[in-house]
Short mmCIF file of C-alpha atoms in Angstrom, two decimals:
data_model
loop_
_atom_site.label_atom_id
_atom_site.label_comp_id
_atom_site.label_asym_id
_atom_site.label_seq_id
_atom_site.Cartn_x
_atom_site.Cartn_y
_atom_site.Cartn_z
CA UNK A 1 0.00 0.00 0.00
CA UNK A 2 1.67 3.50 -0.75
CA UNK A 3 2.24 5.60 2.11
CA UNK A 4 2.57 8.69 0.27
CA UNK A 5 -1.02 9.49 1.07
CA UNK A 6 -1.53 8.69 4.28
CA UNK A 7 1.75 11.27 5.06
CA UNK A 8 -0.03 14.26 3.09
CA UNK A 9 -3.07 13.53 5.04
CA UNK A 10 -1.55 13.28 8.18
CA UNK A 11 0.77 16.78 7.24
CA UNK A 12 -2.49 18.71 6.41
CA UNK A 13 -4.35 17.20 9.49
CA UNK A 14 -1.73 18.69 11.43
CA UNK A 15 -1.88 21.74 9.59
CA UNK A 16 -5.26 22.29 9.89
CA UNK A 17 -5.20 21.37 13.80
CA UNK A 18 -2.24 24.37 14.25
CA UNK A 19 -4.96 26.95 12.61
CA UNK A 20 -7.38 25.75 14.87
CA UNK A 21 -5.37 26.24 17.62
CA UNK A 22 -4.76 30.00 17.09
CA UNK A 23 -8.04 30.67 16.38
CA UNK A 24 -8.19 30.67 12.55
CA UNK A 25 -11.73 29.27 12.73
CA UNK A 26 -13.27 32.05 14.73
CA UNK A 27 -11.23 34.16 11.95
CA UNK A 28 -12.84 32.14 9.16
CA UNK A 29 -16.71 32.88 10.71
CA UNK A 30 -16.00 36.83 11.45
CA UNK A 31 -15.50 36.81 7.88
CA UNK A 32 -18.19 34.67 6.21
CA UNK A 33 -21.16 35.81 8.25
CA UNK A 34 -20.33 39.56 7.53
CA UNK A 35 -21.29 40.69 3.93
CA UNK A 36 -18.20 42.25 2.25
CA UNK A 37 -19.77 44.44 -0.59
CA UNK A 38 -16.35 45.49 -1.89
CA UNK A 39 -15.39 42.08 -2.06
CA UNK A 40 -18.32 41.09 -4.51
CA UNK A 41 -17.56 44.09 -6.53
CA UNK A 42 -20.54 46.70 -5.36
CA UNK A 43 -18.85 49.85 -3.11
CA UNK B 1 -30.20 5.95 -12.72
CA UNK B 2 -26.65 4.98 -12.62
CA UNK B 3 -25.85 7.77 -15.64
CA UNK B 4 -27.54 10.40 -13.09
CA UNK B 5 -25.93 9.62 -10.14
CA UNK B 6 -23.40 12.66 -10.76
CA UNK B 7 -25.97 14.95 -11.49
CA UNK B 8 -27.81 14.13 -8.40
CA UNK B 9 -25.32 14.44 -6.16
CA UNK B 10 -23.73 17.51 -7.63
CA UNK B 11 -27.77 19.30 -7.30
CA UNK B 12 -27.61 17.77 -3.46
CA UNK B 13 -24.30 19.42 -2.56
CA UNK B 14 -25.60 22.82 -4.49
CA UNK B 15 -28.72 22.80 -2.37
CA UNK B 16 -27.04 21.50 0.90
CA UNK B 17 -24.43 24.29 0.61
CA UNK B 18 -26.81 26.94 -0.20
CA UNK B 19 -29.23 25.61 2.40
CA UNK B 20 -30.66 28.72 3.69
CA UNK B 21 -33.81 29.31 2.38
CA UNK B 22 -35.00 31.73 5.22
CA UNK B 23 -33.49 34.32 3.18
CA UNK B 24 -35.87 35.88 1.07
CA UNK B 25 -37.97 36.74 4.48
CA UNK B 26 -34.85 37.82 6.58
CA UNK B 27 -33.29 39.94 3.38
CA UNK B 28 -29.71 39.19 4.98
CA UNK B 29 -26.97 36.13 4.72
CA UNK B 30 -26.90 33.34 7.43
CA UNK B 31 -24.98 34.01 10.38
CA UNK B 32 -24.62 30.47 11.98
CA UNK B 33 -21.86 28.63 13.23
CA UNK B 34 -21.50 26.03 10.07
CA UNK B 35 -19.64 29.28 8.40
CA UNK B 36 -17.01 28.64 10.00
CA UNK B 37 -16.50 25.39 8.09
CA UNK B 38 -15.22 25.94 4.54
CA UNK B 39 -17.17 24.47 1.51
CA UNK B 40 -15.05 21.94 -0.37
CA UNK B 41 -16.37 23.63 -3.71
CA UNK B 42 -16.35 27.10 -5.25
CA UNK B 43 -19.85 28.67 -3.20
CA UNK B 44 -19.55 32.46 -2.82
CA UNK B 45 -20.34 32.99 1.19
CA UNK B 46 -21.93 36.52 0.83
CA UNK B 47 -24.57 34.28 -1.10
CA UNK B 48 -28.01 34.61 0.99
CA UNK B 49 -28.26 31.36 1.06
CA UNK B 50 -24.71 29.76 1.69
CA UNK B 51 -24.37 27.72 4.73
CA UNK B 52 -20.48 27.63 4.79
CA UNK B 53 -17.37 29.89 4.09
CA UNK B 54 -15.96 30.28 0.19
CA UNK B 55 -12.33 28.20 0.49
CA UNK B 56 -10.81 31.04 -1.63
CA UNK B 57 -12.46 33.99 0.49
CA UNK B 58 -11.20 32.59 3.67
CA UNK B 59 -8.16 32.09 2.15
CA UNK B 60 -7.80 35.29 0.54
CA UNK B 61 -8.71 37.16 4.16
CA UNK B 62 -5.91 35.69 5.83
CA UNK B 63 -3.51 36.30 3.31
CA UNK B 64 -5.03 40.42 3.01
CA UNK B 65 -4.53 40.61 6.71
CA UNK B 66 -1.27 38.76 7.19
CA UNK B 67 0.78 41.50 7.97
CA UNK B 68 -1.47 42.92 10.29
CA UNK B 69 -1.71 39.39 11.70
CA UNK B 70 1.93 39.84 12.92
CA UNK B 71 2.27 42.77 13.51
CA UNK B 72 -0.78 42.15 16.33
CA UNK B 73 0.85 39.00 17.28
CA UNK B 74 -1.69 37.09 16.48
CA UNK B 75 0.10 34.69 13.66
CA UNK B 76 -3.15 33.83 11.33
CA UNK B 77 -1.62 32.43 8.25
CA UNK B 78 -4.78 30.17 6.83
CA UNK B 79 -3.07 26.96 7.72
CA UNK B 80 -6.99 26.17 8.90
CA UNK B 81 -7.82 26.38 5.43
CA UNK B 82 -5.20 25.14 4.04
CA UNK B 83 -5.34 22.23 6.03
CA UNK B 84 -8.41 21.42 5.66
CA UNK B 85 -8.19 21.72 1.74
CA UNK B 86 -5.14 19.61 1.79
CA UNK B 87 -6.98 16.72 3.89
CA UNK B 88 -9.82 16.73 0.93
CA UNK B 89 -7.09 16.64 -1.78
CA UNK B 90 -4.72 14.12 -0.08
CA UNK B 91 -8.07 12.12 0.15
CA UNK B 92 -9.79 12.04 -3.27
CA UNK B 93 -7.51 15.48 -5.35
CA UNK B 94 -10.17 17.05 -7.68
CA UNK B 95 -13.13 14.90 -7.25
CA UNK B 96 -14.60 18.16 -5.59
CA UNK B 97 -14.57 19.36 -8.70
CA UNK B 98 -16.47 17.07 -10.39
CA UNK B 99 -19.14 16.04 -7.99
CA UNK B 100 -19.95 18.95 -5.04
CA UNK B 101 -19.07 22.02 -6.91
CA UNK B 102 -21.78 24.12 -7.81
CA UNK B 103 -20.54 26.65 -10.13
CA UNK B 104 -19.25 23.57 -12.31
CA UNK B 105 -22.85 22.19 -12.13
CA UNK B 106 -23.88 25.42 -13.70
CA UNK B 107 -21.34 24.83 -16.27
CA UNK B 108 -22.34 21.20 -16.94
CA UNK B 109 -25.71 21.87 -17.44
CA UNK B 110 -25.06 24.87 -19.75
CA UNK B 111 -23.06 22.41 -21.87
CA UNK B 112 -25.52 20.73 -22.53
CA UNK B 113 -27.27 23.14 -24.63
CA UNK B 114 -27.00 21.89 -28.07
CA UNK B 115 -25.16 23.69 -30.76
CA UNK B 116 -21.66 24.01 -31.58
CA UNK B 117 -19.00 22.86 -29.40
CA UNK B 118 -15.30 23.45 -29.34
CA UNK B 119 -12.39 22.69 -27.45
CA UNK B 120 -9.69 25.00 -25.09
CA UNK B 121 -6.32 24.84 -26.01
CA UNK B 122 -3.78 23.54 -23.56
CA UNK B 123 -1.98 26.68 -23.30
CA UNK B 124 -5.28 27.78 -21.02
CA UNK B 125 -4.41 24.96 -18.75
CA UNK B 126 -1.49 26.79 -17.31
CA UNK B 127 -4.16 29.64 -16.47
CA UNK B 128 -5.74 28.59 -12.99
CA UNK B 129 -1.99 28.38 -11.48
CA UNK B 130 -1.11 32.01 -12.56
CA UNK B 131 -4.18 33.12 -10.98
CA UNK B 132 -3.97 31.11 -7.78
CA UNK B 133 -0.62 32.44 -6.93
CA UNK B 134 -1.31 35.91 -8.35
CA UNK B 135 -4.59 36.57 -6.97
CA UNK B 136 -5.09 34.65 -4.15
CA UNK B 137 -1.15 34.85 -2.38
CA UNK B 138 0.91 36.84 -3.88
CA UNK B 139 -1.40 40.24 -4.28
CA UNK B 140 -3.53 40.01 -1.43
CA UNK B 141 0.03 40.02 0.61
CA UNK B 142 1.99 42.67 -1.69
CA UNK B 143 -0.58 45.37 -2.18
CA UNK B 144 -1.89 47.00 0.77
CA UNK B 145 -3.94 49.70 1.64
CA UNK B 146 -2.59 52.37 4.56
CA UNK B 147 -3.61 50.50 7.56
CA UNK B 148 -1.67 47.01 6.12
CA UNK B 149 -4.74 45.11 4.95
CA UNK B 150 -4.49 43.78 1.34
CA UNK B 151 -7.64 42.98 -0.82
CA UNK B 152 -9.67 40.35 -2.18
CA UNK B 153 -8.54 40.22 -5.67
CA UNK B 154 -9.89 37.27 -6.87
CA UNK B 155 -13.34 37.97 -5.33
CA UNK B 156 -13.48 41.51 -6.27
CA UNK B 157 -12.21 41.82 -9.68
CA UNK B 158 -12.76 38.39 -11.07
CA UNK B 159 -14.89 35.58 -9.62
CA UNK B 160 -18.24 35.25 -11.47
CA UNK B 161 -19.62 32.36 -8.79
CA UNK B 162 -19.89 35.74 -6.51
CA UNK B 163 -21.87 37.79 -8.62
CA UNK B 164 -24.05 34.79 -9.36
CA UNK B 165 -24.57 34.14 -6.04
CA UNK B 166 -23.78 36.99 -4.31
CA UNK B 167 -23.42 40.14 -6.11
CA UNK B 168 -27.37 39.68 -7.87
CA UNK B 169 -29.16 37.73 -5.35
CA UNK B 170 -28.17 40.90 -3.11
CA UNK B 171 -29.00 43.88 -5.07
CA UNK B 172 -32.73 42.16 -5.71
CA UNK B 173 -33.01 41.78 -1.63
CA UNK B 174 -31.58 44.90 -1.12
CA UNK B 175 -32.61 47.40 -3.77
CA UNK B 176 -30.97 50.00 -2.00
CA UNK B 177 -27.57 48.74 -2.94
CA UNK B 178 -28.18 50.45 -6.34
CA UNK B 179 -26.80 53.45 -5.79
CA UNK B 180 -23.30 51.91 -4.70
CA UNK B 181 -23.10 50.11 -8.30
CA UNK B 182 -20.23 51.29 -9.97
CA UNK B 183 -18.16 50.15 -12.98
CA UNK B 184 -16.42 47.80 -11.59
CA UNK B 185 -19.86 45.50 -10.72
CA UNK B 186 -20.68 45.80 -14.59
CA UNK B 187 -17.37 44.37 -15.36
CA UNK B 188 -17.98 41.41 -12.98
CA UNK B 189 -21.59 40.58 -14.72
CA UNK B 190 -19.80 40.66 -18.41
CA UNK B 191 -17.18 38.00 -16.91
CA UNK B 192 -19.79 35.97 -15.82
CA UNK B 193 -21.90 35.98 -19.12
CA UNK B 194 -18.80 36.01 -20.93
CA UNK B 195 -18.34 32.62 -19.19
CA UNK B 196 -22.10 31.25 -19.69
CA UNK B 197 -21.29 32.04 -23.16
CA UNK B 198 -18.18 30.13 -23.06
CA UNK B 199 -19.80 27.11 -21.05
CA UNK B 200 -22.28 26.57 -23.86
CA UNK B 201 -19.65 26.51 -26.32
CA UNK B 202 -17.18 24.11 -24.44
CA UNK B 203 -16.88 22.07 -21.49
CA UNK B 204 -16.23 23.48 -18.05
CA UNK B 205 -14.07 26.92 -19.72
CA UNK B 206 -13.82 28.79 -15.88
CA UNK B 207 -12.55 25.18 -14.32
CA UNK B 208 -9.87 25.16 -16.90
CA UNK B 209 -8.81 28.65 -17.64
CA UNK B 210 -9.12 30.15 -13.89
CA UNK B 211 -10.03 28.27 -10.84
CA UNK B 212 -7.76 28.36 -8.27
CA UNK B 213 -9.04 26.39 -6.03
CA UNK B 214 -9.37 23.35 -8.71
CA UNK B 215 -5.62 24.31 -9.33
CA UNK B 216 -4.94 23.68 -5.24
CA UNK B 217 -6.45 20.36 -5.60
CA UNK B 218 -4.89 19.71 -8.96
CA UNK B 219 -1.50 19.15 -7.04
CA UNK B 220 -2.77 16.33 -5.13
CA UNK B 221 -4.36 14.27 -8.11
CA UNK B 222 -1.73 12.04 -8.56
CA UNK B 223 -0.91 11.42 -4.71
CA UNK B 224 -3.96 11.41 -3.21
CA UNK B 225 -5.37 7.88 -1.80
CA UNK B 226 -8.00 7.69 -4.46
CA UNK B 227 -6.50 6.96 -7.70
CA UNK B 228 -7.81 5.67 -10.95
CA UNK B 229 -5.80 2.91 -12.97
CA UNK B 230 -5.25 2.27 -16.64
CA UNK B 231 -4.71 -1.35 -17.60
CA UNK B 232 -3.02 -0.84 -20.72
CA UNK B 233 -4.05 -4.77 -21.85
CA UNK B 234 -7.71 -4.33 -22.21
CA UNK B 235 -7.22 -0.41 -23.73
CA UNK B 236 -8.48 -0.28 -27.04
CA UNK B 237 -7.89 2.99 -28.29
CA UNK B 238 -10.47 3.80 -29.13
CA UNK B 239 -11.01 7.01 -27.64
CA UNK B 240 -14.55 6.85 -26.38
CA UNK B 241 -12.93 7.95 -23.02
CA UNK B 242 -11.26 11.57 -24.50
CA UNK B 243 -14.99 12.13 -26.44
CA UNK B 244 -16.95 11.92 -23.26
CA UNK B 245 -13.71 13.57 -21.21
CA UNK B 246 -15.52 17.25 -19.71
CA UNK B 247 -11.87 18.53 -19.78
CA UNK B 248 -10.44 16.80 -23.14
CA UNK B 249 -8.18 14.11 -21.05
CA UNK B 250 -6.56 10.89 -23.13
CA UNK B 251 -6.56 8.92 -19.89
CA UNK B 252 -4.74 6.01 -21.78
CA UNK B 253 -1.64 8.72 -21.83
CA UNK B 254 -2.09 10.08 -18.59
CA UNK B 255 -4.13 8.47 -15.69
CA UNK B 256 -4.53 10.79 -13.08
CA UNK B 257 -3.89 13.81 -15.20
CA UNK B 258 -3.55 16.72 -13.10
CA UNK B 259 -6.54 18.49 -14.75
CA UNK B 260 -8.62 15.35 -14.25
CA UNK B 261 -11.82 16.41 -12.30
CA UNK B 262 -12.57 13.13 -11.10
CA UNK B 263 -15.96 13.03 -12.61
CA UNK B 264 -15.71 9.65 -13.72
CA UNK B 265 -17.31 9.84 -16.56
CA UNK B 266 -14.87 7.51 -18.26
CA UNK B 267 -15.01 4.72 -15.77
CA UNK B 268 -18.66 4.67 -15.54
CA UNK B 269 -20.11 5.58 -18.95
CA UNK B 270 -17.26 5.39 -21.75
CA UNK B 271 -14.99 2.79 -21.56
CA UNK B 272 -16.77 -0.46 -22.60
CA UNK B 273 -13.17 -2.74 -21.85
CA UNK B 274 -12.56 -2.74 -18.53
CA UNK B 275 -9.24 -0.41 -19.18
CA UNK B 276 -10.20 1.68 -16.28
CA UNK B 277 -10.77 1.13 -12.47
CA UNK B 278 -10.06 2.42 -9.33
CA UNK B 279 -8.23 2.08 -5.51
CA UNK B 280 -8.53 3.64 -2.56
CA UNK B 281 -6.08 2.95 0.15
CA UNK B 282 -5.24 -0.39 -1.28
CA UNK B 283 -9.19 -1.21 -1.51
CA UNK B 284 -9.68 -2.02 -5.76
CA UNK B 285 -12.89 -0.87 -6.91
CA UNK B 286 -14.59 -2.01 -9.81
CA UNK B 287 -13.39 -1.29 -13.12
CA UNK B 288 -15.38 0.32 -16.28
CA UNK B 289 -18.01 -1.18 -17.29
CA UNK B 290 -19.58 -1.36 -21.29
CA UNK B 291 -21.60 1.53 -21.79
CA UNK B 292 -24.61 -0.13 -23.16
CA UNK B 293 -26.17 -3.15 -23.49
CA UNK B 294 -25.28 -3.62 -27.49
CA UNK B 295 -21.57 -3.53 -26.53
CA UNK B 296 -22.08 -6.22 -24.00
CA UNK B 297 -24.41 -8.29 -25.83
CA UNK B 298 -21.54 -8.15 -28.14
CA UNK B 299 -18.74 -8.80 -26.15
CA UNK B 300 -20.86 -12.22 -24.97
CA UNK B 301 -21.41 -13.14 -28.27
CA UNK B 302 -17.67 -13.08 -29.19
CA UNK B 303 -17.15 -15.58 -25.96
CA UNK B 304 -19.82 -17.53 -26.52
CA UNK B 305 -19.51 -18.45 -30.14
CA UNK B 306 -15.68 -19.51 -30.19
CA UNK B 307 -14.72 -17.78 -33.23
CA UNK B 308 -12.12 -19.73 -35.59
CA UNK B 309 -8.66 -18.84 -35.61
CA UNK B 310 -9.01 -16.92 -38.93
CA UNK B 311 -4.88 -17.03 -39.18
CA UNK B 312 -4.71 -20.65 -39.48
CA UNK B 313 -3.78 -21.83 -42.99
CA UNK B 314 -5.50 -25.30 -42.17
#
């Protein structure tokens, strides 16, 4: 079985566990529940 | 039902993801908790009706606020997003693509429109990498307004899934947004027709030519624990598999292309050999199977009757 996989996996798992740490998610939901109208291209 | 099982599951993702339909009575976006879990497909989250965050917004807002990240100690770099992107490709690389994401749904189903049809030249291919690492890293970080906060540059100058779903939708629940309309908005709403006009014409144009978050996955295609396989043995040639290919692939030359969308059209509809199958994790799948009954009514036939060896002399 290649293990190739399993080591990205594991690498991104632990990536995504560090942003969770410092609070990335919270970051992530400030973000997405607010509507950004310069982002969408009105303002 | 076996030929619709894509298109079922690609309309279930589009209405899962946009699962809000309290909208039109509240006139704002949802505000719940699920937003802070991004959407493994390209789904605008200033859409009314999105349930989760845009992958390439979130991404975006870290990068555009990186430096004032640091210099507030606060170290956000996206690795959440990143992360969790990796973990989808390292699992199954572009299949997102090909099954949850709703802006390529919209693009399917405009190909369908019968007329003429013609196909992208590979030199587009190289197009989605220049504008995930221009638009989405590089940009966001480099240009910055006074205070140190970059912008959106993908969202705001280019990405037609946001005026779709975002940029419309919220100017007919808000009419009062008219008056902030500017050039800029116009420009966004002749990309996005410029693309509908493309997607009738040829298969999945904005997948192939821009998307950087099919790019991100892209790198993962050929290392990720799903993986198709070619069995060169029963491969006829004969091409059925490039015809029915949304994004012009000869899989007999390259399995796991890295602009494979993992919509498995070839396994499940085209190839009528066997040539193609699948593993995941060291668990083999089933391979391709004919694509209709005349092939395999064929194929029996061929077993059944014993033909003669037609190169014997005797």
């Amino acid at each position: 079985m290649r293990k190739g996989p399993f080591i990205i996996i594991g690498v991104f798992l632990l990536l995504c566990l560090m942003g969770t740490v410092t609070g990335e998610v919270r970051y992530v939901l400030e973000k997405a529940v607010s509507i950004c109208l310069d982002c969408i291209g009105i303002g | 039902m076996r030929r619709y099982l894509r298109r079922i599951i690609q309309s279930l993702s589009a209405l899962f993801l946009n699962g809000y339909w309290y909208f039109p009575i509240s006139r704002t976006i949802y505000q719940g908790q699920l937003k802070s879990i991004c959407s493994p497909g390209l789904n605008c989250h200033s859409c009314p009706a999105a349930i989760t965050a845009c992958p390439l917004g979130a991404i975006q807002n870290f990068m555009a606020g990186i430096r004032a990240s640091v210099e507030a100690a606060r170290y956000h770099f996206g690795f959440y997003v990143l992360g969790w992107l990796g973990i989808i490709g390292g699992l199954v690389g572009r299949m997102p693509c090909g099954w949850i994401c709703p802006f390529g749904l919209i693009q399917d189903l405009l190909f369908k429109i019968p007329g003429r049809k013609i196909r992208i030249p590979d030199i587009f291919s190289y197009g989605p990498y220049i504008f995930l690492a221009l638009t989405i890293f590089i940009l966001p970080i480099w240009v910055v307004d006074a205070f140190g906060y970059g912008f959106l540059w993908f969202c705001k100058f280019i990405c037609p899934a946001g005026t779709l779903e975002a940029g419309l939708p919220l100017l007919i629940l808000q009419p009062t947004l008219y008056g902030m309309v500017g050039h800029l908005f116009y420009i966004k709403v002749a990309v996005l027709f410029f693309f509908f006009t493309w997607s009738v014409l040829a298969s999945r144009p904005f997948c192939r030519t821009v998307c950087p978050l099919g790019a991100f996955y892209s790198f993962f295609n050929r290392a990720s624990l799903f993986q198709l396989k070619y069995h060169p043995e029963k491969c006829t040639h004969c091409e059925l598999c490039y015809q029915d290919c949304p994004v012009d692939i000869k899989f007999y030359e390259s399995p796991n292309d890295i602009r494979c969308i993992r919509c498995l059209v070839c396994l499940r509809e085209s190839c009528a050999f066997g040539a193609i199958s699948w593993e995941m994790g060291g668990i083999e799948g089933q391979s391709s199977r004919p694509k209709t009954s005349l092939v395999n009514s064929q194929l029996s036939l061929v077993k059944k009757t014993q033909l003669p060896d037609l190169t014997n002399d005797q």
